[in-house]
Coordinates of C-alpha atoms in Angstrom, one line a residue:
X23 CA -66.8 -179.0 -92.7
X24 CA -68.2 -177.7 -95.7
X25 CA -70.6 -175.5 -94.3
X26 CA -68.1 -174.8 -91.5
X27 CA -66.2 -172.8 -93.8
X28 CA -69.2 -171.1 -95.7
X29 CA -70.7 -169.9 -92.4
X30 CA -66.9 -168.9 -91.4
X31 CA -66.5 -166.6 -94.5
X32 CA -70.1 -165.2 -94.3
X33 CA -69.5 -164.0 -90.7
X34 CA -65.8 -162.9 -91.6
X35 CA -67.7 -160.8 -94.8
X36 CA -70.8 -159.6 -92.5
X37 CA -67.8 -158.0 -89.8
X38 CA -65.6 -156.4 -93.1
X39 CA -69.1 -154.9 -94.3
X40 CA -69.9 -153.9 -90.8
X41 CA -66.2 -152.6 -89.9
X42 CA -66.5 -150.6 -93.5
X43 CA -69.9 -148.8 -92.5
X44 CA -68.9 -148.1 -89.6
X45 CA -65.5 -146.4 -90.8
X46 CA -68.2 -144.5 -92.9
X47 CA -68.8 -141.1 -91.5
X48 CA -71.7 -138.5 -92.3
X49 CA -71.7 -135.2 -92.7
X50 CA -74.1 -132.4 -94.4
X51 CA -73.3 -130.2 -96.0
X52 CA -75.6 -126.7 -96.2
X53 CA -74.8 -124.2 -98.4
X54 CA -77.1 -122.2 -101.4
X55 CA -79.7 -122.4 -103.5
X56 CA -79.0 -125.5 -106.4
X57 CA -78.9 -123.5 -109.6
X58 CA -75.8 -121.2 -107.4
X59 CA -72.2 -121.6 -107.9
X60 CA -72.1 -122.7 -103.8
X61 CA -74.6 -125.5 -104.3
X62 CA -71.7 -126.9 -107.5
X63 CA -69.1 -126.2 -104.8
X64 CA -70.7 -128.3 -102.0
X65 CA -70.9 -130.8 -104.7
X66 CA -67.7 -131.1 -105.8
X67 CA -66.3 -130.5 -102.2
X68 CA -68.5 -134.1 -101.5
X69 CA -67.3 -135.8 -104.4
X70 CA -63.2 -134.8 -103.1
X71 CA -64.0 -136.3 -99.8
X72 CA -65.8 -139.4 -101.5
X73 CA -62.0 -139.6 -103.6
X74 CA -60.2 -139.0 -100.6
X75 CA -60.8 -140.2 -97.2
X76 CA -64.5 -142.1 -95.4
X77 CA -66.6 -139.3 -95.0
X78 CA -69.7 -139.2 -96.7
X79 CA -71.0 -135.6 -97.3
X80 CA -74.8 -135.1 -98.6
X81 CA -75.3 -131.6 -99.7
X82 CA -78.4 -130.2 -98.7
X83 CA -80.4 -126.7 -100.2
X84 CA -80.1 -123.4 -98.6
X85 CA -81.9 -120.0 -98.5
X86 CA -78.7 -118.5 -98.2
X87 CA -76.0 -117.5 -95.4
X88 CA -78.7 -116.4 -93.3
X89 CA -80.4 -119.5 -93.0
X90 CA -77.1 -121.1 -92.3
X91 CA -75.9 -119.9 -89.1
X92 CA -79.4 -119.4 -88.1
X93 CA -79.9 -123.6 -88.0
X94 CA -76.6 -124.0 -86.2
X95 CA -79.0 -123.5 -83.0
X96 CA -81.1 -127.1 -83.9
X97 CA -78.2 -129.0 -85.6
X98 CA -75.3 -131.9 -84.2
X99 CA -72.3 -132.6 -85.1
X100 CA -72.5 -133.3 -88.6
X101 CA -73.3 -129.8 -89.2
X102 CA -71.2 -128.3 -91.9
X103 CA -72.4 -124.8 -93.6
X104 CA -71.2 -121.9 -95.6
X105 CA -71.3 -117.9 -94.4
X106 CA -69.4 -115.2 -94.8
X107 CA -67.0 -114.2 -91.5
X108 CA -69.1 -111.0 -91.3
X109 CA -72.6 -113.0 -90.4
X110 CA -71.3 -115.2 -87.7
X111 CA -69.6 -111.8 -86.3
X112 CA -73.1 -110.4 -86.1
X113 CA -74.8 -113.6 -85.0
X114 CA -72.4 -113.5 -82.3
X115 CA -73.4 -110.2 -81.2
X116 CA -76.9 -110.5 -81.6
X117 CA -76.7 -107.4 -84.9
X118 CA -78.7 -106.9 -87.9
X119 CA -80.5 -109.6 -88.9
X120 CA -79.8 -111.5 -85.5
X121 CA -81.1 -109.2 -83.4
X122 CA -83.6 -110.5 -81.3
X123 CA -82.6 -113.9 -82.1
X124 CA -79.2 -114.4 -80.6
X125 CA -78.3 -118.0 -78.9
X126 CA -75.5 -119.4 -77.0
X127 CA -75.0 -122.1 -80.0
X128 CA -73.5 -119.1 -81.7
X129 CA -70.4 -119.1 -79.7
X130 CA -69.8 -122.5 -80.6
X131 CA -69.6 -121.7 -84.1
X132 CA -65.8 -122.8 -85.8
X133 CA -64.2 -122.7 -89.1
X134 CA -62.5 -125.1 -91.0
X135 CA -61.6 -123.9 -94.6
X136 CA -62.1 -120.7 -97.0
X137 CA -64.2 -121.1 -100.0
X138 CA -64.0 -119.0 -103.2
X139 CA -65.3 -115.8 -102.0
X140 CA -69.3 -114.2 -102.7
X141 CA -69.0 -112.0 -106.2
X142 CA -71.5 -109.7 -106.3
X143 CA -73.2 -109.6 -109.9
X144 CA -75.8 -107.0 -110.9
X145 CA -76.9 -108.6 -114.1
X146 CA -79.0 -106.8 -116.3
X147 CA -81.6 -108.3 -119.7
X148 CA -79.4 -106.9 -123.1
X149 CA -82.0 -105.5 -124.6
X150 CA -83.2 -103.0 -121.3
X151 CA -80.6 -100.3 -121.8
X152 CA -79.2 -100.4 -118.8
X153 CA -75.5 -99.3 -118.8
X154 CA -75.0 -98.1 -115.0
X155 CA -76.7 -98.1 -111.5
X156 CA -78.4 -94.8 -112.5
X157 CA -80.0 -96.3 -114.7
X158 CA -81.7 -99.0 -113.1
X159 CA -84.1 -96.0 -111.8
X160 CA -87.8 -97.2 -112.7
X161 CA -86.9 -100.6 -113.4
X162 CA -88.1 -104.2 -111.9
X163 CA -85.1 -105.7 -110.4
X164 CA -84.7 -109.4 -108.7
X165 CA -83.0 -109.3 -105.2
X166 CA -84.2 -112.8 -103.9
X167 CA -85.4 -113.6 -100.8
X168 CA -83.0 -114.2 -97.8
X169 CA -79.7 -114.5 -98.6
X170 CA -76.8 -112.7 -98.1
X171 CA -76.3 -111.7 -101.8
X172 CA -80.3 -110.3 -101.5
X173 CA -79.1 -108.5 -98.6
X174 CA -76.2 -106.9 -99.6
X175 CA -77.7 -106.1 -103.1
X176 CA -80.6 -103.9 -100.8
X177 CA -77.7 -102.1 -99.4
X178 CA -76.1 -101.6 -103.1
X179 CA -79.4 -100.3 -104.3
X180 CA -79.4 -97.7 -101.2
X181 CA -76.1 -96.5 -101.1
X182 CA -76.5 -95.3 -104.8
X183 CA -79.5 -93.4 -104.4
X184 CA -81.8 -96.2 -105.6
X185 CA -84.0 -96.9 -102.2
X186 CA -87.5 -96.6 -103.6
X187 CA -86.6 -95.9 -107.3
X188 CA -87.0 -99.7 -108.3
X189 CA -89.4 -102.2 -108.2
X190 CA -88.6 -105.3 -106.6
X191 CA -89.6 -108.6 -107.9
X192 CA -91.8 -111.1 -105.7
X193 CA -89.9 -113.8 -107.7
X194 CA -87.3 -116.4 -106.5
X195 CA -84.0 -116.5 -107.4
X196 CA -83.6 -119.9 -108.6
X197 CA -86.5 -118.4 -111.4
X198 CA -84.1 -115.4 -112.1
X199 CA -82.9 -116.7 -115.7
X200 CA -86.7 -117.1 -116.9
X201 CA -88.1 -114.4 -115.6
X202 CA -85.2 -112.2 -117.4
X203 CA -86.1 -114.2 -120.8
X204 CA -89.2 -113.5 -120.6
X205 CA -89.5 -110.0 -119.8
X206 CA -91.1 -110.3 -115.9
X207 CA -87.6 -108.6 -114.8
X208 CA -85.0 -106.1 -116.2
X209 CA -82.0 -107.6 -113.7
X210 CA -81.2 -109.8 -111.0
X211 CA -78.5 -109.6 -108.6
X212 CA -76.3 -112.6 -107.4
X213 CA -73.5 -112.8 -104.8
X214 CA -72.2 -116.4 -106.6
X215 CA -68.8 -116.8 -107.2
X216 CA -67.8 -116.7 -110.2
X217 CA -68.4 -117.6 -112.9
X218 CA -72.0 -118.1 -111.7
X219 CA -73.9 -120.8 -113.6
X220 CA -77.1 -118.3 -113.7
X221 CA -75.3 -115.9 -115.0
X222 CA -73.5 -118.0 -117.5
X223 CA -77.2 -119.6 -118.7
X224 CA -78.5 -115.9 -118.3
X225 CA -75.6 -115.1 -120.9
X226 CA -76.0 -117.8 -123.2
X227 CA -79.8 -117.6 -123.2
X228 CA -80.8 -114.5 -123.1
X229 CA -77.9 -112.2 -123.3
X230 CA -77.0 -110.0 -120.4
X231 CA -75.0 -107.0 -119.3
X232 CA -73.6 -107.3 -116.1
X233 CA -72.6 -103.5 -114.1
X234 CA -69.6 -102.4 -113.3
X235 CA -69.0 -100.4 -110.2
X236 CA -66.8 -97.0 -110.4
X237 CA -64.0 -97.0 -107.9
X238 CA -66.2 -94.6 -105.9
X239 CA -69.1 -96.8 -105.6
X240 CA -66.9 -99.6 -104.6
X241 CA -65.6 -97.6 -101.6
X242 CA -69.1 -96.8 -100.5
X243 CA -69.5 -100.7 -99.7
X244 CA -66.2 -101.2 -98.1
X245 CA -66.0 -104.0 -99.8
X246 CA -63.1 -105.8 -101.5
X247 CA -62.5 -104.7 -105.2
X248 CA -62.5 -107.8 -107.5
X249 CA -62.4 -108.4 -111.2
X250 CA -64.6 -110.4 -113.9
X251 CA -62.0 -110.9 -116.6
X252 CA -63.5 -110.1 -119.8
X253 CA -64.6 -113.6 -121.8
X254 CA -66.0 -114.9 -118.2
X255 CA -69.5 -114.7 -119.8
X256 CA -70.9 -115.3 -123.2
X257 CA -70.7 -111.3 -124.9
X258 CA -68.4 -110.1 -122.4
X259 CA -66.0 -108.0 -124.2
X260 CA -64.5 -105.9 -121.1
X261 CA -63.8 -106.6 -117.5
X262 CA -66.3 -106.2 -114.8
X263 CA -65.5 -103.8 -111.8
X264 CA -67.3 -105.2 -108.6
X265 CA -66.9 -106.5 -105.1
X266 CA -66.7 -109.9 -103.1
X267 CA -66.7 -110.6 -99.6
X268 CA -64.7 -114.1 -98.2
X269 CA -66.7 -117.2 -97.2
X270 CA -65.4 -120.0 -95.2
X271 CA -66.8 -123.5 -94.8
X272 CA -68.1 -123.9 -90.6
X273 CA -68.6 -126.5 -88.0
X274 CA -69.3 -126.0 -84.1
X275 CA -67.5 -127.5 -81.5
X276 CA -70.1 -130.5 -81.7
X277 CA -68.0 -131.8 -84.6
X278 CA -65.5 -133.9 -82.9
X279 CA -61.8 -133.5 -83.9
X280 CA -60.9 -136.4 -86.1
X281 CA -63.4 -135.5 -88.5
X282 CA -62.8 -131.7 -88.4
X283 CA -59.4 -133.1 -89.2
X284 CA -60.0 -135.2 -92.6
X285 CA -62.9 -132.5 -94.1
X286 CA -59.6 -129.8 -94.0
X287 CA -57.2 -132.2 -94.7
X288 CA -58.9 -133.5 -97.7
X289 CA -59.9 -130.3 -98.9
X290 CA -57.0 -129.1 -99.1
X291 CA -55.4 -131.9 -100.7
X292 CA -58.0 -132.4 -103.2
X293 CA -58.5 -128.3 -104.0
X294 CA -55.9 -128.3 -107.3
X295 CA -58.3 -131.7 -108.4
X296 CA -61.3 -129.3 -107.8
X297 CA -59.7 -126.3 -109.4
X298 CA -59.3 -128.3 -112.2
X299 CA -62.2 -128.9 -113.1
X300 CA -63.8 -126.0 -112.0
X301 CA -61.5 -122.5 -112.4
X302 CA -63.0 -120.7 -109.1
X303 CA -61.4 -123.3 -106.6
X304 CA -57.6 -121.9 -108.2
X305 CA -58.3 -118.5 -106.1
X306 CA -58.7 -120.1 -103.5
X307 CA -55.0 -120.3 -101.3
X308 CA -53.2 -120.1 -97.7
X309 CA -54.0 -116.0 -98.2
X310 CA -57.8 -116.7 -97.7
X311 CA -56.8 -118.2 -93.9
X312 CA -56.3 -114.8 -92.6
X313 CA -60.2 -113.8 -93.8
X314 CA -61.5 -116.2 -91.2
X315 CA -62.6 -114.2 -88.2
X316 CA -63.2 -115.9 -85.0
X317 CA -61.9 -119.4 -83.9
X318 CA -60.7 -122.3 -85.9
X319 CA -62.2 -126.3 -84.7
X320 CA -59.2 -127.6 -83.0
X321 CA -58.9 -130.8 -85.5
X322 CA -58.9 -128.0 -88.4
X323 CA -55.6 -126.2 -86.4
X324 CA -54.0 -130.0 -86.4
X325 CA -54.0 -130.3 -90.0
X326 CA -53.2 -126.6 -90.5
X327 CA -50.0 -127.0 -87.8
X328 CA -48.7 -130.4 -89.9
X329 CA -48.8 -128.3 -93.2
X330 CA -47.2 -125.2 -91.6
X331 CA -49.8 -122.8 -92.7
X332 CA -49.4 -120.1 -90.0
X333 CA -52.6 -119.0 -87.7
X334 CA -53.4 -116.0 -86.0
X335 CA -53.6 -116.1 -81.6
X336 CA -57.3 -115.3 -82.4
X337 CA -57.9 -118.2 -84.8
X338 CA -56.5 -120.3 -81.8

């Protein structure tokens, strides 16, 4: 009877443990390079859903935003990256850096929650007198190698008359901080959000000015104005003038609904958890829904229509 009872309770603990794992569900997570502020955010945004409902979220390394919607084409239903609107726009139609490689998997692409949005930082060595963009003329500057952030730093350098003045480093950006210390570069640019752990290790270690743009310059990118408050960075006595672009957190429609449900739920709930531990999640808010361009995943739109946060007829 005995050993009735002991096989009894190790079936009845082999179905809880099998019932548990399979309650488990998997998701990855694709975002930025690891020394980035969207590689911590990925992180943070797997430990919330770890706190706060059964899915398991690995956070994988990215190239950047390109790379992102680019793999959308090979990946299932556990896909889960970061871009801003503007790339899946252009991935849609087939633009820019899509051209040529446009797919049908594209069209599939949804959203499920804004992220604290790309910050561009032109961050420049102390010591290398640079003051402005003009003087970034005959300099060797780090853009990094397919990301958004290189991408849109190119189209900085060329709207301000710098197309061919500079010299562009054959450095990665995960090796921007060292190659600053040491001399091999006189700036980097960065789209992280900030504050940006390179820049804040740049700061600390090496000491760093980082440009302001002139209200001119910032309407030549058509890009949202934003502001660094001064004491972001170590030695940073006034505010920084620059732009940022919004991100947003995708699926396709291979993700079925129930878990498209729970990542938005539970970020949302966890979000003032995150943005206390970490200040960029607290800008972050209801506002940033109307940035997302395109189509929301249907389980995304049922936690969205419990919590009354309102939705365009496109995001429908």
């Amino acid at each position: 009877m005995k050993t009735i009872r002991l096989l009894a309770g190790a079936v009845i603990a082999l179905a809880v443990a099998a019932t548990s794992a399979s309650a488990e569900t998997r998701v990855t997570y694709k975002s930025a390079k690891s020394t980035s502020s969207y590689y911590q955010m990925g992180v943070q945004i797997a430990e919330a859903m770890k706190a706060g409902s059964d899915i398991i979220v690995t956070v994988e390394e990215s190239q950047g935003s390109v790379q992102n919607v680019m793999e959308v084409k090979a990946r299932g239903g556990d896909y889960v990256f970061t871009t801003p609107p503007a790339l899946v726009r252009l991935a849609k139609g087939g633009k820019a850096m899509f051209e040529g490689k446009g797919d049908p998997a594209f069209d599939e692409i949804r959203a499920l929650f804004p992220i604290p949005s790309l910050t561009m930082h032109f961050v420049t060595r102390a010591d290398a007198d640079i003051n402005g963009f003009a003087d970034l003329e005959g300099k060797t500057v780090l853009l990094g190698k397919g990301s958004f952030g290189a991408r849109e730093g190119e189209k900085y350098l060329q709207l301000f008359g710098l197309d061919g003045k500079v010299t562009l480093a054959e450095v990665e950006l995960s090796n921007a901080v060292p190659a600053l210390k040491n001399g091999q570069i006189d700036a980097f640019v960065t789209a992280g959000s900030y504050p940006a752990p390179n820049v804040i290790e740049a700061a600390a270690s090496t000491g760093v000015n980082v440009l302001s743009l002139s209200e001119d310059q910032i309407a030549q990118t058509k890009r949202a104005r934003l502001v660094i408050p001064a004491g972001t960075y170590a030695g940073q006595e006034k505010d920084i003038v620059t732009t940022s672009l919004p991100v947003v957190a995708y699926t396709t429609t291979k993700m079925d609904d129930e878990t498209a449900y729970q990542l938005t739920k539970t970020f949302w709930e966890g979000k003032a958890a995150m943005g206390a531990a970490a200040p960029w999640w607290n800008g972050v808010d209801e506002g940033l829904i109307g940035n997302i361009e395109g189509k929301i995943h249907p389980g995304a739109i049922r936690y969205y229509e419990e919590a009354g946060m309102a939705l365009t007829d496109a995001q429908m």
